[in-house]
CSV table of C-alpha atoms and ligand atoms in Angstrom, one decimal:
chain,number,residue,atom,x,y,z
A,1,UNK,CA,0.0,0.0,0.0
A,2,UNK,CA,1.4,3.4,-0.9
A,3,UNK,CA,0.0,6.7,0.4
A,4,UNK,CA,-0.5,7.9,-3.2
A,5,UNK,CA,-3.3,5.4,-3.8
A,6,UNK,CA,-6.4,7.5,-4.4
A,7,UNK,CA,-8.7,5.2,-2.4
A,8,UNK,CA,-7.4,3.7,0.9
A,9,UNK,CA,-9.5,1.7,3.3
A,10,UNK,CA,-7.8,0.9,6.6
A,11,UNK,CA,-9.1,-1.7,9.1
A,12,UNK,CA,-12.7,-0.7,8.4
A,13,UNK,CA,-15.3,-2.1,10.7
A,14,UNK,CA,-19.0,-1.4,10.7
A,15,UNK,CA,-21.3,-2.9,13.3
A,16,UNK,CA,-25.1,-2.5,13.1
A,17,UNK,CA,-26.4,-3.3,16.6
A,18,UNK,CA,-24.6,-6.5,17.1
A,19,UNK,CA,-24.2,-7.5,13.4
A,20,UNK,CA,-20.8,-6.9,11.9
A,21,UNK,CA,-21.4,-5.9,8.3
A,22,UNK,CA,-17.8,-4.9,7.5
A,23,UNK,CA,-15.0,-6.7,9.4
A,24,UNK,CA,-11.6,-5.2,9.7
A,25,UNK,CA,-11.4,-4.6,5.9
A,26,UNK,CA,-8.3,-3.0,4.4
A,27,UNK,CA,-8.1,-2.2,0.7
A,28,UNK,CA,-6.2,0.2,-1.4
A,29,UNK,CA,-7.2,1.0,-4.9
A,30,UNK,CA,-4.5,1.9,-7.5
A,31,UNK,CA,-4.7,5.1,-9.5
A,32,UNK,CA,-6.1,4.7,-13.0
A,33,UNK,CA,-7.5,1.2,-12.2
A,34,UNK,CA,-11.0,0.0,-12.6
A,35,UNK,CA,-11.6,-2.1,-9.5
A,36,UNK,CA,-14.6,-4.4,-9.1
A,37,UNK,CA,-15.6,-5.0,-5.5
A,38,UNK,CA,-17.1,-8.4,-6.0
A,39,UNK,CA,-19.1,-10.3,-3.4
A,40,UNK,CA,-22.4,-12.1,-2.7
A,41,UNK,CA,-25.4,-10.2,-1.4
A,42,UNK,CA,-24.9,-9.1,2.2
A,43,UNK,CA,-21.1,-9.2,1.9
A,44,UNK,CA,-20.8,-5.5,3.0
A,45,UNK,CA,-20.1,-3.8,-0.3
A,46,UNK,CA,-22.8,-1.1,0.0
A,47,UNK,CA,-21.8,-0.4,3.6
A,48,UNK,CA,-18.2,0.1,2.6
A,49,UNK,CA,-19.1,2.4,-0.4
A,50,UNK,CA,-21.5,4.4,1.8
A,51,UNK,CA,-18.7,5.0,4.4
A,52,UNK,CA,-16.4,6.1,1.5
A,53,UNK,CA,-19.0,8.5,0.3
A,54,UNK,CA,-19.6,9.8,3.8
A,55,UNK,CA,-23.2,8.7,3.8
A,56,UNK,CA,-22.7,6.6,7.0
A,57,UNK,CA,-20.0,6.5,9.7
A,58,UNK,CA,-17.6,3.7,10.4
A,59,UNK,CA,-17.6,1.9,13.8
A,60,UNK,CA,-13.8,1.9,13.6
A,61,UNK,CA,-11.1,2.3,11.0
A,62,UNK,CA,-10.5,5.0,8.5
A,63,UNK,CA,-11.1,5.7,4.8
A,64,UNK,CA,-9.1,8.1,2.6
A,65,UNK,CA,-9.9,9.6,-0.7
A,66,UNK,CA,-7.1,11.5,-2.5
A,67,UNK,CA,-5.2,11.5,0.8
A,68,UNK,CA,-8.0,13.0,2.9
A,69,UNK,CA,-9.7,11.3,5.7
A,70,UNK,CA,-13.4,11.1,4.7
A,71,UNK,CA,-14.7,11.4,8.3
A,72,UNK,CA,-12.3,14.2,9.3
A,73,UNK,CA,-12.1,16.3,6.1
A,74,UNK,CA,-15.1,15.2,4.1
A,75,UNK,CA,-15.2,18.3,1.9
A,76,UNK,CA,-11.6,17.9,0.7
A,77,UNK,CA,-11.9,14.1,0.5
A,78,UNK,CA,-15.0,14.2,-1.7
A,79,UNK,CA,-14.1,17.3,-3.8
A,80,UNK,CA,-13.0,15.4,-6.8
A,81,UNK,CA,-15.1,12.3,-6.3
A,82,UNK,CA,-18.3,11.3,-8.2
A,83,UNK,CA,-20.6,8.8,-6.7
A,84,UNK,CA,-23.7,6.7,-7.5
A,85,UNK,CA,-24.2,5.0,-4.2
A,86,UNK,CA,-27.8,5.1,-3.1
A,87,UNK,CA,-30.5,5.2,-5.7
A,88,UNK,CA,-30.3,9.0,-6.4
A,89,UNK,CA,-33.5,10.9,-5.7
A,90,UNK,CA,-34.0,13.1,-8.7
A,91,UNK,CA,-36.9,15.6,-9.0
A,92,UNK,CA,-39.3,14.0,-11.4
A,93,UNK,CA,-40.4,17.4,-12.8
A,94,UNK,CA,-36.9,18.4,-13.7
A,95,UNK,CA,-35.1,17.6,-17.0
A,96,UNK,CA,-31.5,16.2,-17.1
A,97,UNK,CA,-30.2,19.7,-18.1
A,98,UNK,CA,-32.0,21.3,-15.2
A,99,UNK,CA,-30.8,18.6,-12.8
A,100,UNK,CA,-27.2,19.0,-13.9
A,101,UNK,CA,-27.5,22.8,-13.6
A,102,UNK,CA,-28.8,22.4,-10.0
A,103,UNK,CA,-26.1,19.8,-9.0
A,104,UNK,CA,-23.4,21.8,-10.7
A,105,UNK,CA,-24.3,24.9,-8.7
A,106,UNK,CA,-24.0,22.9,-5.5
A,107,UNK,CA,-20.5,21.8,-6.7
A,108,UNK,CA,-19.6,25.5,-7.1
A,109,UNK,CA,-19.2,25.2,-10.9
A,110,UNK,CA,-19.6,28.3,-13.1
A,111,UNK,CA,-22.7,28.6,-15.4
A,112,UNK,CA,-20.5,28.2,-18.5
A,113,UNK,CA,-18.7,25.2,-17.2
A,114,UNK,CA,-22.0,23.5,-16.2
A,115,UNK,CA,-23.4,24.1,-19.7
A,116,UNK,CA,-20.3,22.7,-21.5
A,117,UNK,CA,-20.0,19.7,-19.3
A,118,UNK,CA,-23.7,19.0,-19.5
A,119,UNK,CA,-23.5,18.7,-23.2
A,120,UNK,CA,-20.4,16.5,-23.1
A,121,UNK,CA,-21.8,14.2,-20.4
A,122,UNK,CA,-25.2,13.8,-21.9
A,123,UNK,CA,-23.4,12.7,-25.1
A,124,UNK,CA,-21.3,10.3,-23.1
A,125,UNK,CA,-24.2,8.7,-21.4
A,126,UNK,CA,-26.2,8.8,-24.7
A,127,UNK,CA,-29.0,11.0,-23.3
A,128,UNK,CA,-28.5,14.0,-25.6
A,129,UNK,CA,-31.9,13.6,-27.2
A,130,UNK,CA,-33.6,13.5,-23.8
A,131,UNK,CA,-31.8,16.5,-22.4
A,132,UNK,CA,-35.0,18.5,-22.1
A,133,UNK,CA,-37.5,15.8,-21.1
A,134,UNK,CA,-38.8,15.5,-17.6
A,135,UNK,CA,-37.1,12.7,-15.6
A,136,UNK,CA,-40.4,11.5,-14.3
A,137,UNK,CA,-41.1,10.1,-17.8
A,138,UNK,CA,-37.8,8.1,-17.9
A,139,UNK,CA,-37.3,4.4,-17.6
A,140,UNK,CA,-35.1,3.0,-14.9
A,141,UNK,CA,-32.2,2.5,-17.3
A,142,UNK,CA,-32.4,6.1,-18.5
A,143,UNK,CA,-32.5,7.4,-14.9
A,144,UNK,CA,-29.5,5.3,-14.1
A,145,UNK,CA,-27.6,6.8,-17.1
A,146,UNK,CA,-28.4,10.2,-15.7
A,147,UNK,CA,-27.2,9.1,-12.3
A,148,UNK,CA,-24.0,7.9,-13.9
A,149,UNK,CA,-23.8,11.2,-15.7
A,150,UNK,CA,-24.2,13.4,-12.6
A,151,UNK,CA,-21.2,11.5,-11.1
A,152,UNK,CA,-19.1,12.9,-13.9
A,153,UNK,CA,-19.9,16.5,-13.3
A,154,UNK,CA,-16.9,18.7,-12.3
A,155,UNK,CA,-14.5,16.2,-13.9
A,156,UNK,CA,-13.8,13.9,-10.9
A,157,UNK,CA,-10.7,11.8,-10.7
A,158,UNK,CA,-12.4,9.1,-8.6
A,159,UNK,CA,-15.8,7.6,-9.2
A,160,UNK,CA,-17.5,5.2,-6.8
A,161,UNK,CA,-20.5,3.1,-8.1
A,162,UNK,CA,-22.6,0.7,-6.1
A,163,UNK,CA,-24.0,-2.0,-8.4
A,164,UNK,CA,-24.7,0.4,-11.3
A,165,UNK,CA,-26.5,-2.1,-13.4
A,166,UNK,CA,-28.7,-3.6,-10.6
A,167,UNK,CA,-32.4,-3.8,-11.3
A,168,UNK,CA,-32.0,-3.0,-15.0
A,169,UNK,CA,-33.2,-5.2,-17.9
A,170,UNK,CA,-30.6,-6.8,-20.2
A,171,UNK,CA,-30.6,-3.9,-22.6
A,172,UNK,CA,-30.3,-1.3,-19.8
A,173,UNK,CA,-27.4,-3.3,-18.3
A,174,UNK,CA,-25.6,-3.4,-21.6
A,175,UNK,CA,-26.0,0.3,-22.1
A,176,UNK,CA,-24.5,1.1,-18.7
A,177,UNK,CA,-21.6,-1.3,-19.3
A,178,UNK,CA,-20.9,0.3,-22.7
A,179,UNK,CA,-20.6,3.7,-20.9
A,180,UNK,CA,-18.4,2.3,-18.3
A,181,UNK,CA,-16.1,0.7,-20.9
A,182,UNK,CA,-15.7,4.2,-22.5
A,183,UNK,CA,-14.9,5.7,-19.1
A,184,UNK,CA,-12.2,3.2,-18.6
A,185,UNK,CA,-10.2,4.9,-21.3
A,186,UNK,CA,-10.2,8.3,-19.4
A,187,UNK,CA,-6.7,9.0,-18.3
A,188,UNK,CA,-6.3,9.6,-14.5
A,189,UNK,CA,-9.7,8.3,-13.6
A,190,UNK,CA,-9.9,5.7,-10.9
A,191,UNK,CA,-13.2,3.7,-10.7
A,192,UNK,CA,-14.4,1.5,-7.8
A,193,UNK,CA,-17.6,-0.4,-8.6
A,194,UNK,CA,-19.4,-3.0,-6.6
A,195,UNK,CA,-21.1,-5.9,-8.2
A,196,UNK,CA,-22.4,-9.3,-7.3
A,197,UNK,CA,-22.0,-10.4,-11.0
A,198,UNK,CA,-18.8,-12.1,-11.7
A,199,UNK,CA,-19.1,-11.8,-15.5
A,200,UNK,CA,-19.7,-8.1,-15.2
A,201,UNK,CA,-16.5,-7.6,-13.2
A,202,UNK,CA,-14.6,-9.8,-15.6
A,203,UNK,CA,-16.0,-7.8,-18.6
A,204,UNK,CA,-15.2,-4.3,-17.2
A,205,UNK,CA,-12.6,-4.3,-14.6
A,206,UNK,CA,-8.8,-4.8,-14.5
A,207,UNK,CA,-8.7,-5.4,-10.7
A,208,UNK,CA,-10.9,-7.3,-8.5
A,209,UNK,CA,-11.4,-7.1,-4.7
A,210,UNK,CA,-13.4,-10.1,-3.5
A,211,UNK,CA,-15.4,-9.5,-0.3
A,212,UNK,CA,-17.2,-12.1,1.7
A,213,UNK,CA,-18.9,-11.6,5.1
A,214,UNK,CA,-17.4,-8.2,5.5
A,215,UNK,CA,-13.9,-9.4,4.9
A,216,UNK,CA,-11.5,-8.8,2.0
A,217,UNK,CA,-10.4,-12.1,0.6
A,218,UNK,CA,-8.4,-11.0,-2.4
A,219,UNK,CA,-7.3,-7.8,-4.1
A,220,UNK,CA,-5.5,-8.4,-7.3
A,221,UNK,CA,-5.4,-8.1,-11.1
A,222,UNK,CA,-8.2,-10.2,-12.5
A,223,UNK,CA,-5.7,-12.2,-14.6
A,224,UNK,CA,-3.9,-13.3,-11.4
A,225,UNK,CA,-7.1,-14.2,-9.6
A,226,UNK,CA,-8.0,-16.6,-12.4
A,227,UNK,CA,-4.8,-18.5,-11.5
A,228,UNK,CA,-5.5,-18.6,-7.7
A,229,UNK,CA,-5.7,-22.1,-6.2
A,230,UNK,CA,-4.3,-23.8,-9.4
A,231,UNK,CA,-7.5,-23.5,-11.3
A,232,UNK,CA,-6.2,-21.8,-14.4
A,233,UNK,CA,-8.1,-23.8,-17.0
A,234,UNK,CA,-7.0,-23.3,-20.6
A,235,UNK,CA,-8.5,-24.7,-23.7
A,236,UNK,CA,-6.4,-25.2,-26.8
A,237,UNK,CA,-7.8,-25.8,-30.3
A,238,UNK,CA,-5.9,-27.7,-33.0
A,239,UNK,CA,-6.2,-27.7,-36.7
A,240,UNK,CA,-6.0,-31.5,-36.9
A,241,UNK,CA,-7.6,-34.1,-34.7
A,242,UNK,CA,-5.9,-34.8,-31.4
A,243,UNK,CA,-4.6,-38.2,-30.3
A,244,UNK,CA,-3.2,-39.9,-27.2
A,245,UNK,CA,0.4,-39.1,-28.2
A,246,UNK,CA,-0.4,-35.3,-28.2
A,247,UNK,CA,-2.3,-35.6,-25.0
A,248,UNK,CA,0.6,-37.3,-23.3
A,249,UNK,CA,3.1,-34.7,-24.5
A,250,UNK,CA,0.9,-31.9,-23.1
A,251,UNK,CA,0.6,-33.7,-19.8
A,252,UNK,CA,4.4,-33.8,-19.6
A,253,UNK,CA,4.7,-30.0,-19.9
A,254,UNK,CA,5.9,-28.4,-16.6
A,255,UNK,CA,3.0,-27.3,-14.3
A,256,UNK,CA,0.3,-29.0,-16.3
A,257,UNK,CA,-1.7,-31.1,-13.7
A,258,UNK,CA,-4.4,-32.4,-16.0
A,259,UNK,CA,-5.2,-32.6,-19.7
A,260,UNK,CA,-8.3,-34.0,-21.3
A,261,UNK,CA,-10.1,-34.1,-24.6
A,262,UNK,CA,-13.1,-31.8,-24.9
A,263,UNK,CA,-13.7,-32.4,-28.5
A,264,UNK,CA,-12.0,-34.1,-31.4
A,265,UNK,CA,-9.8,-31.1,-32.0
A,266,UNK,CA,-9.6,-29.5,-28.6
A,267,UNK,CA,-7.9,-30.2,-25.3
A,268,UNK,CA,-8.6,-28.7,-21.8
A,269,UNK,CA,-5.5,-28.1,-19.7
A,270,UNK,CA,-5.4,-27.5,-16.0
A,271,UNK,CA,-2.3,-25.4,-15.2
A,272,UNK,CA,-0.8,-24.8,-11.8
A,273,UNK,CA,0.4,-21.2,-11.4
A,274,UNK,CA,-0.1,-17.7,-12.7
A,275,UNK,CA,0.6,-15.7,-15.8
A,276,UNK,CA,4.3,-16.6,-16.0
A,277,UNK,CA,3.4,-20.3,-16.1
A,278,UNK,CA,0.8,-19.6,-18.8
A,279,UNK,CA,3.4,-17.8,-20.8
A,280,UNK,CA,5.7,-20.8,-20.4
A,281,UNK,CA,2.9,-23.2,-21.5
A,282,UNK,CA,2.4,-21.1,-24.6
A,283,UNK,CA,6.0,-21.5,-25.6
A,284,UNK,CA,6.2,-25.2,-24.7
A,285,UNK,CA,3.1,-25.9,-26.8
A,286,UNK,CA,4.6,-24.0,-29.7
A,287,UNK,CA,7.7,-26.2,-29.5
A,288,UNK,CA,5.5,-29.3,-29.8
A,289,UNK,CA,4.7,-28.4,-33.4
A,290,UNK,CA,1.1,-29.6,-33.2
A,291,UNK,CA,-0.6,-26.7,-35.0
A,292,UNK,CA,-2.5,-25.1,-32.2
A,293,UNK,CA,-4.5,-22.1,-33.6
A,294,UNK,CA,-6.2,-20.9,-30.4
A,295,UNK,CA,-5.4,-20.9,-26.8
A,296,UNK,CA,-7.9,-19.4,-24.4
A,297,UNK,CA,-8.9,-19.4,-20.7
A,298,UNK,CA,-11.7,-21.9,-20.3
A,299,UNK,CA,-14.9,-20.0,-19.7
A,300,UNK,CA,-15.6,-20.9,-16.1
A,301,UNK,CA,-12.1,-20.4,-14.7
A,302,UNK,CA,-12.8,-17.0,-12.9
A,303,UNK,CA,-16.0,-18.4,-11.6
A,304,UNK,CA,-14.3,-21.5,-10.2
A,305,UNK,CA,-11.7,-19.3,-8.5
A,306,UNK,CA,-14.3,-17.0,-7.1
A,307,UNK,CA,-16.5,-19.7,-5.8
A,308,UNK,CA,-13.5,-21.4,-4.2
A,309,UNK,CA,-12.4,-18.2,-2.6
A,310,UNK,CA,-15.8,-17.4,-1.2
A,311,UNK,CA,-16.3,-21.0,0.0
A,312,UNK,CA,-12.9,-21.0,1.8
A,313,UNK,CA,-13.8,-17.8,3.6
A,314,UNK,CA,-17.0,-19.3,5.2
B,401,ADP,P1,-24.0,-5.8,0.1
B,401,ADP,O1,-24.1,-4.5,-0.5
B,401,ADP,O2,-22.7,-6.5,-0.1
B,401,ADP,O3,-25.1,-6.7,-0.4
B,401,ADP,P2,-24.6,-4.5,2.6
B,401,ADP,O4,-23.4,-3.7,2.9
B,401,ADP,O5,-25.8,-3.9,2.1
B,401,ADP,O6,-24.1,-5.7,1.7
B,401,ADP,O7,-25.0,-5.3,3.9
B,401,ADP,C1,-24.1,-6.1,4.7
B,401,ADP,C2,-24.9,-6.6,5.8
B,401,ADP,O8,-25.3,-5.6,6.7
B,401,ADP,C3,-26.2,-7.3,5.4
B,401,ADP,O9,-26.3,-8.5,6.2
B,401,ADP,C4,-27.3,-6.3,5.8
B,401,ADP,O10,-28.4,-6.9,6.2
B,401,ADP,C5,-26.7,-5.5,6.9
B,401,ADP,N1,-27.1,-4.1,7.0
B,401,ADP,C6,-26.9,-3.2,6.0
B,401,ADP,N2,-27.5,-2.1,6.3
B,401,ADP,C7,-28.0,-2.2,7.5
B,401,ADP,C8,-28.7,-1.3,8.5
B,401,ADP,N3,-28.9,0.0,8.2
B,401,ADP,N4,-29.1,-1.9,9.6
B,401,ADP,C9,-28.8,-3.1,10.0
B,401,ADP,N5,-28.2,-4.0,9.2
B,401,ADP,C10,-27.8,-3.6,8.0
B,402,MG,MG1,-25.3,-3.7,-1.9
């Protein structure tokens, strides 16, 4: 952990009456990363994000945004931070443009800046054509796009999102994910997003912080997590049909613990280790001269790792 990390959570605990929702959780989020806080319902994700956004107080521990303690210097801490944490209560009779004007004023932005940013943001969240319609007439997905939009006002360098696609239909989910993918390219922006959906985190994020029962289980690059517990499953596809000879050669490659046919022309490999071992596998397979045209992570490998990690924590 370095003090330059834009989001730092230190020994955070939150107790509701006698129930411990967040249990001595420490996590630091790297600048420029898109971190998914992944965990089952009730894991303590929303509670953590609410404490970060100063919507509720910690029982003990501290959280820092851009180096400022949120509880002690909330104004400084939240100055360059956009959030979508609790379902935002917009005024139904206001339009997106009016809502942004109102929120921008609260943020102390000039009229001109509000106007320019409003146009840019509405474009980004694909709501330009609805800029002057009343929010009361919008679908949940459209309201969520506006919620995401307001978090971008005043050009924040951190955004904190609590399950931004939750409760949306598949199309609404896809639209939000597209916007998040675009945001990922914004230089200097650090995003922390909670989700209970593994494939969503896999699709969008580069880092994953797995939380279970209020505790942090892992905080790492997604590509490394896939390799946790020796469950890096890889599928290779060959131009020609496989045979026992090929299978045997693959089994003999260093760190391969299992290899089996999953079709006439493909083999599933279980590899012990992380990215370095996968790189080695790639070169060893190349040396076998067996005309492999594709090598990919087997679909369920992140899921396997995640389920194993959560199971182990219980
Ligand atoms: P998540 O967002 O990961 O689903 P939450 O942070 O919402 O988890 O909740 C963690 C646990 O804390 C849950 O068991 C939930 O019931 C409990 N909890 C959350 N908010 C409150 C509250 N205001 N009062 C009492 N218990 C709460
Ligand atoms: Mg939640």
